[in-house]
Coordinates of N, CA and C in Angstrom, one line a residue:
M1 N -59.0 61.9 64.2 CA -59.1 61.8 63.3 C -57.5 62.1 62.3
Q2 N -56.6 61.1 61.7 CA -55.8 61.7 60.7 C -56.4 61.4 59.5
I3 N -55.7 62.6 58.6 CA -55.3 62.2 57.4 C -54.4 62.3 56.9
I4 N -53.6 61.4 55.8 CA -52.4 61.8 55.3 C -52.9 62.0 53.8
I5 N -52.2 63.2 53.5 CA -52.3 63.7 52.0 C -50.8 63.1 51.4
L6 N -51.0 62.7 50.4 CA -49.3 62.4 49.5 C -49.6 63.1 48.0
A7 N -48.5 64.1 48.3 CA -48.3 65.0 47.1 C -47.7 64.2 46.0
D8 N -47.2 65.1 45.0 CA -46.5 64.5 43.7 C -45.3 64.6 43.9
G9 N -44.7 65.5 45.1 CA -42.6 65.5 45.3 C -42.2 64.2 45.5
A10 N -41.1 64.0 45.9 CA -39.8 63.0 46.3 C -40.9 62.6 47.9
V11 N -40.7 61.4 48.3 CA -41.2 60.6 49.1 C -40.4 60.2 50.3
G12 N -39.8 59.3 49.7 CA -38.5 58.4 49.9 C -39.1 57.0 50.5
P13 N -38.2 56.0 50.7 CA -38.9 55.1 51.4 C -39.5 55.0 52.3
R14 N -40.5 54.0 53.1 CA -41.2 54.1 53.9 C -40.3 53.6 55.1
A15 N -39.7 52.7 55.0 CA -38.9 52.6 56.2 C -38.1 53.3 56.5
T16 N -37.4 54.6 55.8 CA -36.6 55.7 56.1 C -37.7 56.6 56.8
L17 N -38.7 57.0 56.2 CA -39.9 57.8 57.3 C -40.2 57.2 58.4
D18 N -40.3 56.0 58.4 CA -40.9 55.6 60.0 C -39.3 55.8 60.9
A19 N -38.3 55.6 60.3 CA -37.0 55.6 61.2 C -36.9 56.8 61.4
A20 N -37.1 57.9 60.8 CA -36.9 59.5 61.0 C -37.9 60.0 61.8
W21 N -39.5 59.7 61.7 CA -40.4 60.1 62.6 C -41.4 58.8 62.9
P22 N -41.0 58.1 63.7 CA -41.7 57.0 64.2 C -43.5 57.5 64.5
G23 N -44.1 56.7 64.0 CA -45.5 57.0 64.2 C -46.1 58.3 63.4
W24 N -45.9 58.5 62.3 CA -46.1 59.5 61.3 C -47.4 59.5 61.0
A25 N -47.6 57.9 60.8 CA -48.8 57.3 60.1 C -49.6 56.3 60.7
Q26 N -50.7 56.9 61.3 CA -51.7 56.0 62.1 C -52.4 54.9 60.7
P27 N -52.4 53.7 61.5 CA -53.4 52.8 60.6 C -54.4 53.0 60.4
D28 N -55.2 53.6 60.7 CA -56.5 53.7 60.8 C -56.9 55.3 60.1
A29 N -55.6 55.7 59.6 CA -55.7 57.0 58.7 C -56.4 57.2 56.6
T30 N -57.1 58.0 56.9 CA -57.6 58.6 55.5 C -56.8 59.0 54.7
I31 N -56.6 58.4 54.0 CA -55.8 58.8 52.6 C -56.2 59.2 51.5
I32 N -55.6 60.7 51.2 CA -56.0 62.1 50.0 C -55.1 61.9 48.8
V33 N -55.1 61.7 47.9 CA -53.5 61.6 47.0 C -53.8 62.8 46.3
A34 N -53.1 63.8 45.8 CA -53.2 65.0 45.3 C -52.4 64.6 43.7
D35 N -53.1 64.0 42.5 CA -53.1 63.8 41.3 C -51.7 63.0 41.1
G36 N -50.5 63.4 40.9 CA -49.8 62.4 40.5 C -49.1 61.8 42.3
G37 N -49.3 62.4 42.9 CA -49.4 61.9 44.5 C -49.8 60.2 44.5
A38 N -50.4 59.4 43.6 CA -51.1 58.7 43.9 C -50.3 57.9 43.7
R39 N -48.8 57.7 42.6 CA -47.9 57.0 42.6 C -47.1 56.6 44.2
H40 N -47.2 57.5 44.7 CA -46.4 57.1 46.1 C -47.3 55.8 47.0
A41 N -48.5 55.8 46.8 CA -49.7 55.0 47.8 C -48.9 53.5 47.9
A42 N -48.5 52.9 46.8 CA -48.2 51.7 47.2 C -46.5 51.4 47.7
E43 N -45.8 52.2 47.4 CA -44.4 51.9 47.9 C -44.5 52.3 49.2
L44 N -45.5 53.3 49.6 CA -45.8 53.5 51.3 C -46.5 52.5 51.6
G45 N -47.4 51.5 51.2 CA -48.1 50.5 52.0 C -49.4 51.2 52.4
L46 N -49.8 52.3 51.7 CA -51.2 52.8 51.8 C -52.1 52.7 51.0
R47 N -53.2 52.7 50.9 CA -54.4 52.6 50.1 C -55.0 53.9 50.1
I48 N -55.4 54.0 48.7 CA -56.2 55.6 48.8 C -57.9 55.5 48.5
D49 N -57.9 56.2 49.4 CA -59.2 57.1 50.5 C -60.0 57.7 49.0
R50 N -59.2 58.6 48.6 CA -59.9 59.8 47.4 C -58.7 60.6 46.7
W51 N -59.0 60.6 45.5 CA -57.6 61.1 44.6 C -58.5 62.5 44.3
V52 N -57.9 63.5 44.1 CA -58.0 64.9 43.8 C -56.7 65.6 43.0
G53 N -57.3 66.2 41.8 CA -56.5 66.8 40.8 C -56.8 67.4 39.5
D54 N -55.9 67.8 38.8 CA -56.8 67.8 37.5 C -55.8 66.9 36.4
G55 N -55.4 65.3 36.5 CA -54.7 64.8 36.2 C -53.6 65.0 35.2
D56 N -52.9 66.2 35.0 CA -51.7 66.4 34.2 C -50.5 66.0 34.8
S57 N -50.4 65.3 35.9 CA -49.5 64.3 36.5 C -49.3 62.8 36.2
L58 N -50.9 62.6 36.5 CA -50.8 60.7 36.9 C -51.6 60.9 35.5
G59 N -52.0 61.5 34.7 CA -52.6 61.0 33.3 C -53.8 60.0 33.0
E60 N -54.6 60.2 31.9 CA -55.9 59.8 32.0 C -56.0 58.3 32.2
A61 N -54.7 57.4 31.9 CA -55.1 56.2 32.0 C -55.3 55.7 33.6
G62 N -54.2 56.6 34.0 CA -53.9 56.1 35.7 C -55.0 56.8 36.6
V63 N -55.6 57.8 36.0 CA -57.4 58.6 37.0 C -58.1 57.3 36.4
E64 N -58.2 57.0 35.4 CA -59.2 55.8 34.9 C -59.1 54.4 35.5
A65 N -58.1 54.0 35.6 CA -57.4 53.0 36.7 C -58.0 53.2 37.9
L66 N -57.7 54.5 38.9 CA -58.6 54.4 39.8 C -59.6 54.4 40.2
R67 N -60.6 54.8 39.0 CA -61.9 54.8 38.9 C -62.4 53.6 39.0
R68 N -61.8 52.6 38.5 CA -61.9 51.1 37.9 C -62.1 50.6 39.5
S69 N -61.2 51.1 40.2 CA -61.0 50.4 41.5 C -61.9 50.4 42.1
G70 N -62.8 51.9 42.1 CA -63.4 52.1 43.0 C -63.2 53.7 44.0
V71 N -61.8 53.9 43.7 CA -61.5 55.2 44.1 C -62.2 56.1 44.2
P72 N -63.0 57.3 44.8 CA -63.3 58.0 44.7 C -62.8 59.2 43.7
I73 N -63.2 59.9 43.0 CA -62.5 60.9 41.7 C -63.2 62.1 41.9
E74 N -61.9 63.5 42.5 CA -62.5 64.6 42.7 C -61.8 65.5 41.7
R75 N -62.2 65.6 40.2 CA -61.7 65.9 38.9 C -61.6 67.6 39.3
A76 N -60.4 68.3 39.2 CA -60.6 70.0 38.8 C -60.0 70.3 37.3
D77 N -60.6 71.3 36.8 CA -59.7 72.2 35.2 C -58.7 72.2 35.8
M78 N -58.1 71.6 34.3 CA -56.3 72.3 34.6 C -56.5 74.0 34.7
D79 N -57.1 74.9 34.4 CA -57.1 76.2 34.4 C -57.9 76.5 35.7
K80 N -57.2 76.3 37.2 CA -57.9 76.2 38.0 C -56.9 77.4 38.9
D81 N -57.1 78.1 40.1 CA -56.3 78.9 40.5 C -55.2 78.3 41.6
E82 N -56.1 76.9 42.1 CA -55.3 76.3 43.3 C -54.5 75.0 42.8
S83 N -53.6 74.8 43.7 CA -52.8 73.7 43.3 C -53.7 72.3 43.3
D84 N -52.6 71.4 42.8 CA -53.3 70.3 43.6 C -53.3 69.4 44.8
T85 N -52.1 70.1 45.7 CA -52.2 70.1 46.8 C -53.4 70.8 47.6
E86 N -53.1 71.8 47.6 CA -54.2 73.0 47.9 C -55.5 72.5 48.2
L87 N -55.9 71.6 47.0 CA -57.4 71.1 46.6 C -57.5 69.8 47.2
A88 N -56.1 68.9 47.7 CA -56.5 67.7 48.9 C -56.7 68.3 50.1
V89 N -56.2 69.6 50.5 CA -56.1 70.4 51.8 C -57.3 70.4 52.1
A90 N -58.1 70.9 50.9 CA -59.6 71.4 51.0 C -60.4 70.3 51.3
A91 N -60.1 69.0 50.6 CA -61.0 67.9 50.8 C -60.5 67.6 52.2
A92 N -59.6 67.4 52.7 CA -59.0 66.9 54.0 C -60.0 67.3 54.8
L93 N -59.9 69.4 54.9 CA -60.8 69.9 55.8 C -62.3 69.7 55.9
R94 N -62.9 69.0 54.8 CA -64.5 68.8 54.6 C -64.7 67.7 55.8
L95 N -63.2 67.0 56.0 CA -63.7 65.6 56.8 C -63.4 65.9 58.3
R96 N -63.2 66.9 58.5 CA -62.9 67.2 59.9 C -62.0 66.6 60.6
P97 N -60.3 66.7 60.1 CA -59.9 65.7 60.7 C -59.2 66.5 62.2
D98 N -58.6 65.6 62.9 CA -57.9 66.6 64.2 C -56.3 66.5 63.7
E99 N -55.5 65.9 63.2 CA -54.7 65.9 62.5 C -54.4 65.6 60.9
L100 N -53.3 66.4 60.6 CA -52.8 66.4 58.9 C -51.5 65.7 58.7
A101 N -51.3 65.2 57.5 CA -49.4 64.8 57.5 C -49.8 65.0 55.9
I102 N -48.9 65.7 55.5 CA -48.6 66.0 54.1 C -47.2 65.2 53.9
V103 N -47.3 64.6 52.7 CA -46.0 63.8 52.4 C -46.0 64.1 51.0
G104 N -44.3 64.6 50.6 CA -44.3 64.5 49.4 C -44.3 66.2 48.9
A105 N -44.7 66.8 50.2 CA -44.8 68.2 49.9 C -43.5 68.8 49.3
L106 N -42.3 68.4 50.0 CA -41.1 69.4 50.0 C -40.0 68.7 49.2
G107 N -39.9 67.5 48.9 CA -38.6 67.3 48.0 C -39.1 67.3 46.6
G108 N -38.1 66.9 45.1 CA -38.5 67.1 43.8 C -37.7 68.3 43.2
F109 N -38.5 68.4 42.0 CA -37.5 69.5 41.4 C -38.3 70.6 41.3
R110 N -39.3 70.7 41.8 CA -40.2 71.8 41.9 C -40.0 72.8 43.3
L111 N -38.9 73.9 43.2 CA -38.9 74.9 44.6 C -40.0 75.7 44.7
D112 N -40.6 76.2 43.5 CA -41.3 76.8 44.0 C -43.2 76.2 44.7
H113 N -43.2 74.8 44.4 CA -44.2 74.0 45.1 C -44.0 73.8 46.4
A114 N -42.5 73.6 46.7 CA -42.1 73.5 48.1 C -42.4 74.4 48.7
L115 N -42.0 75.9 48.2 CA -42.2 76.8 49.3 C -43.7 77.3 49.4
A116 N -44.4 77.1 47.9 CA -46.2 77.1 48.4 C -46.8 76.1 48.8
N117 N -45.7 75.1 49.2 CA -46.6 73.7 50.1 C -46.3 74.4 51.8
V118 N -45.4 75.2 52.0 CA -44.8 75.8 53.5 C -45.9 77.0 53.4
G119 N -46.0 77.6 52.8 CA -47.5 78.5 52.7 C -48.6 78.3 53.2
L120 N -49.2 76.8 52.5 CA -50.5 76.3 52.9 C -50.4 76.0 54.2
L121 N -50.1 76.3 55.3 CA -49.6 75.8 56.4 C -50.5 76.9 57.5
S122 N -50.0 78.0 56.4 CA -50.9 79.3 57.0 C -52.2 79.8 56.8
L123 N -52.8 78.6 56.4 CA -54.6 78.6 55.7 C -55.4 78.6 56.9
P124 N -56.3 79.2 57.0 CA -57.1 79.8 58.4 C -57.6 78.6 58.6
G125 N -58.1 77.7 57.5 CA -58.7 76.5 57.9 C -58.2 75.6 58.7
L126 N -56.6 75.4 58.7 CA -56.0 74.9 59.3 C -55.8 75.3 61.2
A127 N -56.1 76.3 61.2 CA -56.1 76.7 62.9 C -56.9 75.4 63.3
G128 N -56.4 75.1 64.5 CA -56.5 74.1 65.1 C -56.8 72.5 64.5
V129 N -56.3 72.0 63.7 CA -55.3 71.3 62.9 C -54.2 71.1 62.9
D130 N -53.7 69.9 63.7 CA -51.9 69.5 64.1 C -51.7 68.7 62.3
T131 N -51.0 70.0 61.7 CA -50.7 69.9 60.6 C -49.6 70.0 60.2
R132 N -48.7 69.3 59.4 CA -47.0 68.8 59.2 C -47.0 68.1 58.2
L133 N -46.0 69.2 57.5 CA -45.0 68.1 56.0 C -44.4 67.5 56.6
V134 N -44.5 66.1 56.1 CA -43.6 65.3 56.6 C -42.8 64.8 55.7
A135 N -41.4 64.7 55.2 CA -40.5 64.4 54.5 C -39.3 63.3 55.3
V136 N -38.3 62.7 54.2 CA -37.9 61.8 55.0 C -36.1 62.4 55.8
D137 N -36.3 64.1 55.3 CA -35.2 64.7 56.1 C -35.8 65.8 56.9
A138 N -37.4 65.7 57.1 CA -37.4 67.2 57.7 C -39.0 67.0 57.7
R139 N -39.5 67.7 58.8 CA -41.0 67.7 59.7 C -41.0 69.1 59.9
V140 N -42.2 69.7 58.7 CA -42.3 71.1 59.2 C -43.7 71.4 59.7
R141 N -43.8 72.4 60.3 CA -44.8 72.7 60.7 C -45.3 74.2 61.0
L142 N -46.6 74.8 61.4 CA -46.6 76.1 61.7 C -47.4 76.8 62.9
L143 N -46.3 77.8 64.0 CA -47.0 78.1 65.1 C -47.2 79.4 64.4
A144 N -48.6 79.8 65.2 CA -49.0 81.2 65.1 C -49.8 81.4 66.3
A145 N -49.1 82.7 66.7 CA -50.1 83.5 67.9 C -50.6 85.3 67.5
S146 N -51.7 85.4 67.5 CA -52.4 86.8 67.8 C -52.2 87.7 68.3
G147 N -51.6 87.8 69.0 CA -51.0 88.6 70.6 C -52.1 89.3 71.2
I148 N -53.3 89.1 70.5 CA -54.8 89.0 71.4 C -55.1 89.0 72.7
D149 N -55.2 90.1 73.2 CA -55.3 89.6 74.7 C -54.3 89.3 75.6
G150 N -53.2 89.2 75.1 CA -52.1 88.8 75.4 C -51.7 87.0 75.7
E151 N -52.5 86.4 75.2 CA -52.5 85.0 74.5 C -51.6 84.7 73.5
A152 N -50.7 83.3 74.6 CA -50.0 82.9 73.7 C -49.9 81.6 73.4
S153 N -49.5 81.0 72.2 CA -49.6 80.0 71.5 C -48.3 79.0 71.7
S154 N -48.4 78.0 72.0 CA -47.3 76.7 72.0 C -47.5 75.4 71.4
V155 N -46.5 74.4 71.1 CA -46.4 73.7 70.8 C -45.4 72.6 71.5
R156 N -45.6 71.1 71.5 CA -45.0 70.3 72.2 C -44.6 69.9 70.9
L157 N -43.1 69.2 70.9 CA -42.3 69.0 69.9 C -41.9 67.3 70.5
A158 N -42.4 66.4 69.9 CA -41.9 65.1 70.4 C -41.2 64.5 69.4
G159 N -39.8 64.1 69.8 CA -38.7 63.4 69.0 C -37.4 62.8 69.7
R160 N -36.8 62.6 68.5 CA -35.3 61.9 69.2 C -34.3 63.0 69.7
I161 N -33.8 63.0 70.8 CA -32.8 63.5 71.1 C -31.8 63.3 70.0
G162 N -31.3 64.5 70.0 CA -30.1 65.0 68.4 C -30.9 65.6 67.2
D163 N -32.0 65.1 67.5 CA -33.0 65.9 66.1 C -32.4 67.5 66.0
L164 N -32.4 68.2 65.3 CA -32.4 69.8 65.0 C -33.5 70.2 64.9
V165 N -33.9 71.5 65.4 CA -35.3 72.1 65.4 C -34.7 73.5 65.3
T166 N -35.5 74.1 64.1 CA -34.9 75.5 63.1 C -36.6 76.0 63.7
L167 N -36.3 77.5 63.7 CA -37.6 78.1 64.5 C -37.3 79.5 63.4
L168 N -38.0 79.7 62.1 CA -38.2 81.0 61.4 C -39.1 81.1 61.6
P169 N -39.2 82.8 62.0 CA -40.3 83.7 61.4 C -41.1 84.3 60.5
F170 N -42.2 83.8 60.1 CA -42.9 83.6 58.7 C -43.8 84.8 59.0
G171 N -43.4 85.8 57.7 CA -44.2 86.9 57.1 C -44.2 88.2 57.6
E172 N -43.4 87.7 59.3 CA -43.2 89.1 60.7 C -42.2 88.7 61.7
D173 N -42.0 89.1 62.3 CA -41.3 89.4 63.6 C -42.3 88.4 64.4
A174 N -41.4 87.3 65.1 CA -42.1 86.7 65.9 C -41.6 87.1 67.3
L175 N -42.2 87.7 68.4 CA -42.3 88.2 69.7 C -42.6 87.2 70.7
G176 N -41.7 87.1 72.0 CA -42.1 86.3 73.2 C -41.9 85.3 72.9
V177 N -40.6 84.5 72.2 CA -40.1 83.4 71.9 C -39.7 82.7 73.2
T178 N -40.2 81.7 73.9 CA -39.7 80.9 74.8 C -39.8 79.6 74.6
T179 N -38.2 78.8 74.7 CA -38.1 77.3 74.5 C -37.8 76.8 75.8
D180 N -38.2 75.2 75.8 CA -37.9 74.3 76.6 C -37.2 73.3 75.9
G181 N -36.4 72.4 76.6 CA -35.9 71.5 76.2 C -35.2 71.2 74.8
L182 N -34.4 72.4 74.4 CA -33.4 72.9 73.5 C -32.2 73.3 74.4
R183 N -31.3 72.9 73.4 CA -29.5 73.2 73.5 C -29.6 74.8 73.9
F184 N -30.0 75.4 73.0 CA -30.2 77.0 73.1 C -31.5 77.7 73.6
P185 N -31.2 77.8 75.0 CA -32.8 78.6 75.2 C -33.0 80.0 74.5
L186 N -34.0 80.1 74.6 CA -34.8 81.2 74.3 C -35.8 81.7 75.2
V187 N -36.0 82.8 76.0 CA -36.6 83.3 77.0 C -37.4 84.1 76.8
D188 N -38.7 84.4 76.6 CA -39.4 85.8 76.3 C -38.9 86.4 75.3
E189 N -38.0 85.9 74.1 CA -37.4 86.9 73.2 C -37.8 87.2 71.7
P190 N -37.2 87.9 71.0 CA -37.9 88.2 69.9 C -37.0 87.1 68.6
L191 N -37.5 86.4 67.8 CA -36.8 86.0 66.4 C -37.3 86.9 65.5
L192 N -36.2 87.6 64.6 CA -36.2 89.0 63.8 C -36.8 88.4 62.6
L193 N -37.3 88.6 61.7 CA -38.0 88.3 60.2 C -36.7 88.7 59.6
G194 N -36.0 87.2 58.7 CA -35.0 87.8 57.6 C -33.8 87.4 58.5
R195 N -33.5 87.5 59.7 CA -32.3 86.8 60.8 C -32.3 85.3 61.1
T196 N -31.3 85.1 61.2 CA -31.1 83.4 61.5 C -30.7 82.9 62.3
R197 N -31.2 83.5 63.4 CA -30.8 83.4 65.1 C -31.7 81.7 65.3
G198 N -32.6 81.5 65.0 CA -33.7 80.5 65.6 C -32.8 78.6 64.5
L199 N -32.0 78.9 63.8 CA -31.3 77.8 62.8 C -30.6 77.0 64.0
S200 N -30.9 75.8 63.5 CA -30.1 74.5 64.0 C -30.1 74.6 65.3
N201 N -31.0 74.4 66.2 CA -31.2 74.2 67.6 C -31.1 72.5 67.6
V202 N -30.7 72.4 68.8 CA -31.0 70.8 68.8 C -31.9 70.2 70.1
R203 N -32.4 68.8 69.9 CA -33.5 68.7 70.8 C -32.7 68.1 72.0
Q204 N -32.7 68.1 72.9 CA -31.8 67.3 74.3 C -33.0 66.7 75.3
V205 N -34.1 66.7 75.0 CA -34.8 65.7 75.7 C -36.6 65.3 74.5
P206 N -36.8 64.1 75.0 CA -37.8 63.4 74.5 C -39.1 64.4 73.7
I207 N -39.4 65.0 74.7 CA -40.5 66.3 74.2 C -39.9 67.3 74.6
A208 N -39.8 68.3 73.3 CA -39.0 70.3 74.0 C -40.6 70.8 73.6
G209 N -40.4 72.1 73.8 CA -41.6 72.9 73.7 C -41.0 74.3 73.3
V210 N -42.2 75.1 72.2 CA -41.8 76.1 72.0 C -43.2 77.0 72.5
R211 N -42.9 78.3 72.9 CA -44.1 79.4 73.4 C -44.2 80.6 72.4
M212 N -44.7 81.2 71.8 CA -44.7 82.4 71.5 C -45.9 83.4 71.7
R213 N -45.9 84.9 71.9 CA -46.8 85.5 72.4 C -47.7 86.3 71.1
R214 N -46.7 86.5 70.1 CA -47.2 86.9 69.2 C -46.6 86.8 67.6
G215 N -47.3 86.6 66.6 CA -46.2 86.2 65.3 C -46.6 84.6 65.0
R216 N -45.5 84.6 63.9 CA -45.9 83.2 63.0 C -44.4 82.4 63.0
I217 N -44.0 81.5 63.6 CA -43.0 80.5 62.9 C -43.3 79.4 62.6
V218 N -42.2 79.6 61.4 CA -41.9 77.9 60.9 C -41.1 77.0 61.6
I219 N -41.4 76.3 62.1 CA -40.7 75.2 62.8 C -40.2 73.8 61.7
V220 N -39.1 74.0 61.7 CA -38.5 72.7 60.9 C -37.5 71.7 61.6
E221 N -38.2 70.2 61.4 CA -37.4 69.4 62.8 C -36.4 68.8 61.3
T222 N -35.3 68.3 61.6 CA -34.3 67.6 61.1 C -33.5 66.5 61.7
P223 N -34.2 65.1 61.5 CA -34.1 63.9 61.9 C -32.6 63.9 62.9
A224 N -32.3 62.8 63.6 CA -31.1 63.1 64.0 C -30.4 61.9 63.4
T225 N -31.1 61.1 62.5 CA -30.9 59.7 61.6 C -30.0 60.1 60.3
L226 N -30.3 61.6 60.2 CA -29.5 61.8 58.8 C -28.0 61.9 59.1

């Protein structure tokens, strides 16, 4: 099951999202909106299955309109410790999704929110859930490997030939990184925290791959359509 979360950042036109990342939204996906992310649903052609937030972005009238239309409401106190997007992720995890796409998490005027949303990818509850932040100009996911018993982690990256693929160590060095299907290969090599070696690789086949023995990597794909 796929769940799509609509956050309150910029999303861009549906046609542009579809061109950048074909198939990003499954027809039967469940849609959870985080506060003001509700405003994006109509323009993306998505119904709202649940609203989560404190209401400071959507406003009382907007929340009440959703309530009258039959949308389930999960209201949070404004003096809370979590962002509305984190609360939406928690609501999604209660439904046990296989895949989670978070839209509106990267664009907008709040860099702090964008960085916090990248950080959400490291939530323990998302382990085993195919989670991506999706925008017209980027698709972001996290690959993590504990290194326990030498067990590696890997991911297949389906996309367009010519897409940029950036690998950034997250919080620590990434060790034993091996890639396939990218222009500049890595073979059991480290990516060191703070260094930029993993920037701007290029997808050369429809499905590329990344494997890592230990650490965490944020994978940022940029569509060749830009």
